[in-house]
CSV table of C-alpha atoms and ligand atoms in Angstrom, one decimal:
chain,number,residue,atom,x,y,z
A,23,GLY,CA,-27.6,19.9,43.0
A,24,LYS,CA,-24.3,18.2,41.8
A,25,ASP,CA,-24.2,14.7,41.2
A,26,ILE,CA,-20.8,14.3,42.4
A,27,SER,CA,-21.2,10.5,43.5
A,28,LEU,CA,-20.2,9.3,40.3
A,29,VAL,CA,-17.2,11.1,39.7
A,30,ASN,CA,-13.9,11.9,41.5
A,31,SER,CA,-13.6,15.2,42.3
A,32,GLY,CA,-16.7,17.6,41.6
A,33,LYS,CA,-16.2,17.5,37.9
A,34,LEU,CA,-16.1,14.8,35.3
A,35,THR,CA,-12.5,14.4,34.2
A,36,THR,CA,-11.8,12.8,30.6
A,37,CYS,CA,-8.8,11.2,29.5
A,38,THR,CA,-8.1,11.7,25.8
A,39,HIS,CA,-5.1,11.8,23.3
A,40,LEU,CA,-4.7,15.0,21.3
A,41,PRO,CA,-4.9,15.6,18.6
A,42,TYR,CA,-7.6,13.5,16.9
A,43,PRO,CA,-9.9,15.8,14.9
A,44,PRO,CA,-12.7,16.0,14.5
A,45,PHE,CA,-13.3,13.9,17.7
A,46,GLN,CA,-10.8,16.1,19.9
A,47,SER,CA,-8.3,18.6,18.9
A,48,LYS,CA,-7.1,22.1,20.3
A,49,GLN,CA,-8.6,25.2,18.9
A,50,GLY,CA,-6.7,28.1,20.5
A,51,LYS,CA,-6.8,27.2,24.2
A,52,LYS,CA,-9.9,25.0,24.0
A,53,ILE,CA,-10.2,21.3,23.4
A,54,VAL,CA,-13.0,20.8,21.1
A,55,GLY,CA,-14.7,17.9,19.2
A,56,PHE,CA,-17.2,15.3,18.5
A,57,ASP,CA,-16.2,13.2,21.8
A,58,VAL,CA,-16.1,16.6,23.8
A,59,ASP,CA,-19.6,17.4,23.0
A,60,ILE,CA,-20.8,14.0,23.6
A,61,VAL,CA,-19.0,13.8,27.1
A,62,ASP,CA,-20.4,17.3,27.8
A,63,LEU,CA,-23.8,15.8,27.6
A,64,VAL,CA,-22.8,13.3,30.4
A,65,ALA,CA,-21.2,16.2,32.4
A,66,SER,CA,-24.3,18.0,32.3
A,67,ALA,CA,-26.6,15.3,33.1
A,68,LEU,CA,-24.4,14.9,36.4
A,69,HIS,CA,-24.7,18.7,36.8
A,70,VAL,CA,-20.7,19.1,36.6
A,71,LYS,CA,-18.4,20.6,34.1
A,72,GLN,CA,-16.0,18.2,32.1
A,73,GLU,CA,-12.2,18.5,32.7
A,74,ILE,CA,-9.9,17.1,29.8
A,75,VAL,CA,-6.7,15.5,30.5
A,76,ASP,CA,-4.4,15.1,27.4
A,77,THR,CA,-2.3,11.8,27.9
A,78,PRO,CA,-0.7,9.3,25.8
A,79,PHE,CA,-3.2,6.9,24.1
A,80,GLU,CA,-1.2,3.8,25.4
A,81,GLY,CA,-2.4,4.6,29.0
A,82,ILE,CA,-5.9,5.1,27.7
A,83,GLN,CA,-6.3,2.0,25.9
A,84,SER,CA,-4.4,-0.2,28.3
A,85,GLY,CA,-6.9,0.9,31.2
A,86,GLU,CA,-4.0,2.2,33.3
A,87,ASP,CA,-5.2,5.9,33.5
A,88,LEU,CA,-8.7,4.8,34.4
A,89,ASN,CA,-7.8,2.1,36.8
A,90,THR,CA,-5.2,4.4,38.5
A,91,ASN,CA,-7.9,7.1,38.8
A,92,GLN,CA,-6.4,9.6,36.4
A,93,CYS,CA,-9.7,10.1,34.9
A,94,ASP,CA,-13.3,9.3,35.4
A,95,VAL,CA,-13.8,8.5,31.7
A,96,ALA,CA,-12.0,8.1,28.6
A,97,ALA,CA,-13.1,9.4,25.3
A,98,ALA,CA,-10.5,9.0,22.5
A,99,GLY,CA,-12.1,7.9,19.3
A,100,MET,CA,-11.4,4.6,21.1
A,101,THR,CA,-12.6,1.2,19.5
A,102,ILE,CA,-14.5,-1.3,21.7
A,103,THR,CA,-12.2,-4.4,21.4
A,104,GLU,CA,-12.3,-7.7,23.3
A,105,VAL,CA,-8.6,-7.0,24.5
A,106,ARG,CA,-9.5,-3.8,26.0
A,107,GLU,CA,-12.7,-5.1,27.7
A,108,LYS,CA,-10.3,-6.9,30.0
A,109,ASN,CA,-8.9,-3.8,31.4
A,110,LEU,CA,-11.8,-1.2,31.1
A,111,ASP,CA,-15.4,-0.9,30.8
A,112,PHE,CA,-17.0,0.6,27.7
A,113,SER,CA,-20.3,2.3,27.2
A,114,ALA,CA,-22.7,1.3,24.5
A,115,PRO,CA,-21.1,2.3,20.9
A,116,TYR,CA,-21.5,5.9,20.1
A,117,PHE,CA,-19.7,6.1,16.7
A,118,GLU,CA,-18.8,3.6,13.8
A,119,ALA,CA,-15.4,3.6,12.3
A,120,THR,CA,-13.5,1.6,10.0
A,121,GLN,CA,-9.7,1.6,9.0
A,122,ALA,CA,-8.7,3.5,5.8
A,123,LEU,CA,-5.6,4.1,3.8
A,124,LEU,CA,-4.1,7.7,3.4
A,125,THR,CA,-1.7,8.4,0.5
A,126,ALA,CA,0.0,11.7,-0.9
A,127,LYS,CA,-1.8,12.2,-4.2
A,128,GLY,CA,-0.3,10.7,-7.3
A,129,LYS,CA,0.9,7.6,-5.2
A,130,ARG,CA,-1.3,5.0,-6.5
A,131,PHE,CA,-1.4,2.7,-3.4
A,132,THR,CA,-4.9,1.4,-3.2
A,133,SER,CA,-4.4,-1.9,-1.1
A,134,LEU,CA,-2.2,-3.1,1.4
A,135,ALA,CA,-0.7,-5.7,-1.1
A,136,ASP,CA,0.4,-2.6,-3.0
A,137,LEU,CA,2.6,-1.5,0.1
A,138,LYS,CA,5.0,-4.4,-0.1
A,139,GLY,CA,8.4,-3.2,0.5
A,140,LYS,CA,6.9,0.3,1.1
A,141,LYS,CA,6.8,2.3,4.4
A,142,LEU,CA,3.4,2.4,6.1
A,143,ALA,CA,2.7,5.0,9.0
A,144,VAL,CA,0.8,3.5,11.9
A,145,GLN,CA,-0.3,4.8,15.2
A,146,GLN,CA,1.1,3.4,18.2
A,147,GLY,CA,-1.5,1.3,20.2
A,148,THR,CA,-4.3,1.8,18.0
A,149,THR,CA,-6.4,-0.8,16.1
A,150,GLY,CA,-5.0,0.5,13.0
A,151,GLU,CA,-1.6,-0.6,14.1
A,152,ALA,CA,-2.9,-4.1,15.0
A,153,TYR,CA,-4.8,-4.4,11.5
A,154,ALA,CA,-1.5,-3.4,9.8
A,155,GLN,CA,0.5,-6.0,11.7
A,156,LYS,CA,-1.9,-8.6,10.8
A,157,HIS,CA,-2.8,-7.7,7.2
A,158,ALA,CA,0.2,-5.6,5.6
A,159,LYS,CA,2.9,-8.2,6.2
A,160,GLY,CA,5.1,-7.2,3.4
A,161,ALA,CA,5.1,-3.4,4.4
A,162,LYS,CA,7.7,-1.8,6.7
A,163,LEU,CA,5.7,-0.3,9.5
A,164,VAL,CA,6.7,3.1,10.9
A,165,GLN,CA,5.2,3.9,14.1
A,166,PHE,CA,4.1,7.1,15.2
A,167,GLU,CA,3.0,8.5,18.6
A,168,ASP,CA,0.0,10.5,17.4
A,169,LEU,CA,-2.1,11.3,14.4
A,170,ALA,CA,-0.5,14.5,13.6
A,171,LEU,CA,3.0,13.1,13.2
A,172,LEU,CA,1.3,10.1,11.0
A,173,LEU,CA,-0.4,12.7,8.9
A,174,THR,CA,2.6,14.9,8.4
A,175,ALA,CA,4.7,11.7,7.5
A,176,VAL,CA,2.4,10.7,4.7
A,177,LYS,CA,1.8,14.3,3.5
A,178,THR,CA,5.7,14.8,3.1
A,179,GLY,CA,6.4,11.6,1.9
A,180,GLN,CA,8.4,10.3,4.6
A,181,THR,CA,6.2,7.3,4.4
A,182,ASP,CA,4.2,5.9,1.4
A,183,ALA,CA,1.0,5.6,3.3
A,184,GLY,CA,-0.6,5.6,6.5
A,185,ILE,CA,-3.5,3.8,8.2
A,186,ASN,CA,-5.9,5.2,10.7
A,187,ASP,CA,-9.7,5.4,11.2
A,188,ASN,CA,-11.8,6.7,8.2
A,189,GLY,CA,-13.2,9.7,10.2
A,190,VAL,CA,-10.0,11.3,10.9
A,191,LEU,CA,-8.7,10.8,7.6
A,192,TYR,CA,-11.7,12.2,5.6
A,193,ASP,CA,-11.4,15.2,7.9
A,194,TYR,CA,-7.8,15.7,6.9
A,195,VAL,CA,-8.1,15.3,3.3
A,196,LYS,CA,-10.8,17.9,3.2
A,197,ASP,CA,-8.2,20.6,4.0
A,198,ASN,CA,-5.2,18.6,2.5
A,199,PRO,CA,-6.2,18.0,-1.1
A,200,ASP,CA,-2.6,16.8,-1.6
A,201,THR,CA,-3.7,14.0,-0.1
A,202,ALA,CA,-6.2,11.0,-0.8
A,203,VAL,CA,-8.0,8.3,0.9
A,204,THR,CA,-7.2,5.3,-1.4
A,205,ALA,CA,-8.9,2.4,0.5
A,206,GLU,CA,-11.2,1.5,3.3
A,207,PHE,CA,-11.0,-1.8,5.2
A,208,ASP,CA,-14.0,-3.5,6.5
A,209,THR,CA,-13.0,-3.5,10.1
A,210,GLY,CA,-16.4,-2.7,11.5
A,211,GLU,CA,-15.3,-0.7,14.7
A,212,SER,CA,-17.7,0.9,17.3
A,213,TYR,CA,-16.1,3.5,19.5
A,214,GLY,CA,-17.0,3.4,23.3
A,215,ILE,CA,-16.5,5.7,26.2
A,216,ALA,CA,-14.7,3.9,28.8
A,217,VAL,CA,-14.7,3.8,32.7
A,218,ARG,CA,-12.7,2.0,35.2
A,219,THR,CA,-13.4,-1.8,35.5
A,220,GLY,CA,-16.7,-2.1,37.5
A,221,ASN,CA,-17.8,1.4,37.6
A,222,ASP,CA,-21.5,0.4,36.4
A,223,ALA,CA,-23.1,3.3,37.8
A,224,LEU,CA,-21.1,5.9,35.6
A,225,ARG,CA,-21.3,3.4,32.6
A,226,LYS,CA,-24.9,3.0,32.9
A,227,LYS,CA,-25.4,6.8,33.3
A,228,ILE,CA,-23.4,7.4,30.1
A,229,ASN,CA,-25.6,4.8,28.2
A,230,ALA,CA,-28.6,6.7,29.3
A,231,VAL,CA,-27.3,9.9,28.2
A,232,LEU,CA,-26.2,8.3,24.8
A,233,LYS,CA,-29.7,6.8,24.6
A,234,ASP,CA,-31.5,10.4,25.3
A,235,ALA,CA,-29.0,12.0,22.9
A,236,ARG,CA,-30.0,9.8,19.9
A,237,ALA,CA,-33.9,10.2,20.9
A,238,ASP,CA,-33.8,14.1,21.5
A,239,GLY,CA,-31.7,15.2,18.2
A,240,SER,CA,-28.7,16.2,20.3
A,241,TYR,CA,-26.6,13.4,18.9
A,242,ASP,CA,-27.8,14.3,15.2
A,243,ARG,CA,-26.8,18.2,16.0
A,244,ILE,CA,-23.3,17.1,17.3
A,245,HIS,CA,-22.8,14.9,14.4
A,246,LYS,CA,-23.8,17.6,11.9
A,247,LYS,CA,-21.6,20.1,13.7
A,248,TRP,CA,-18.4,17.9,13.4
A,249,PHE,CA,-19.1,16.0,10.1
A,250,GLY,CA,-21.4,18.5,8.2
A,251,THR,CA,-24.1,15.7,7.9
B,311,LIG,N1,-10.0,4.0,17.0
B,311,LIG,C1,-8.7,3.7,17.1
B,311,LIG,C2,-8.2,2.8,18.3
B,311,LIG,O1,-9.1,2.8,19.0
B,311,LIG,C3,-7.8,5.0,17.3
B,311,LIG,C4,-8.1,5.7,18.4
B,311,LIG,C5,-7.0,7.0,18.6
B,311,LIG,O2,-6.0,6.9,17.9
B,311,LIG,N2,-7.4,7.9,19.4
B,311,LIG,O3,-7.1,2.3,18.4
């Protein structure tokens, strides 16, 4: 039978912010990606289907979407941080990330110091933005609402560089050889799946699913599918 006691409405609703490939993006009408596949494992353990809700990252990372019951979980390549933990609860880590720098090829910016007086694209509400605010003091930060806008700004030269998570940037340069990742910053981030504060039953279920997925090879299969290794 369906284990609907842990979810709102007979399905597992997931808040995310598109596009953030390879974690979540649209392929035709379908939303696909690493996070989608991981949360599908949770849905299937609950004997329900996952339904994805695309919503601004600010409402996800602030806990607002979860705490007003917009969704049961949030899976958005979201870094576990102390500040966020005040407003939502995270699963165990399911992915490691670090901030990285993207430039158009030919621009030789390999550090934040090189960006003094230059335009650096940041994505609103993210750990990359916070890192740039703290460590790229001489740069002019230009805020973008989503990853796609940030990537286009860098590629077209609207900004001199962009900061974002290494996984998404390496995924982008594969198909955009006119861009390059020129630096990685050791921010040591871990992604977690979030639930509303106090929803321990669902958080524990997610942790059990993550543990099983690592043990039975499904985590590795999903990783290989989206990262090639
Ligand atoms: N990992 C980053 C953060 O949590 C970026 C997440 C995102 O843009 N979806 O802020």
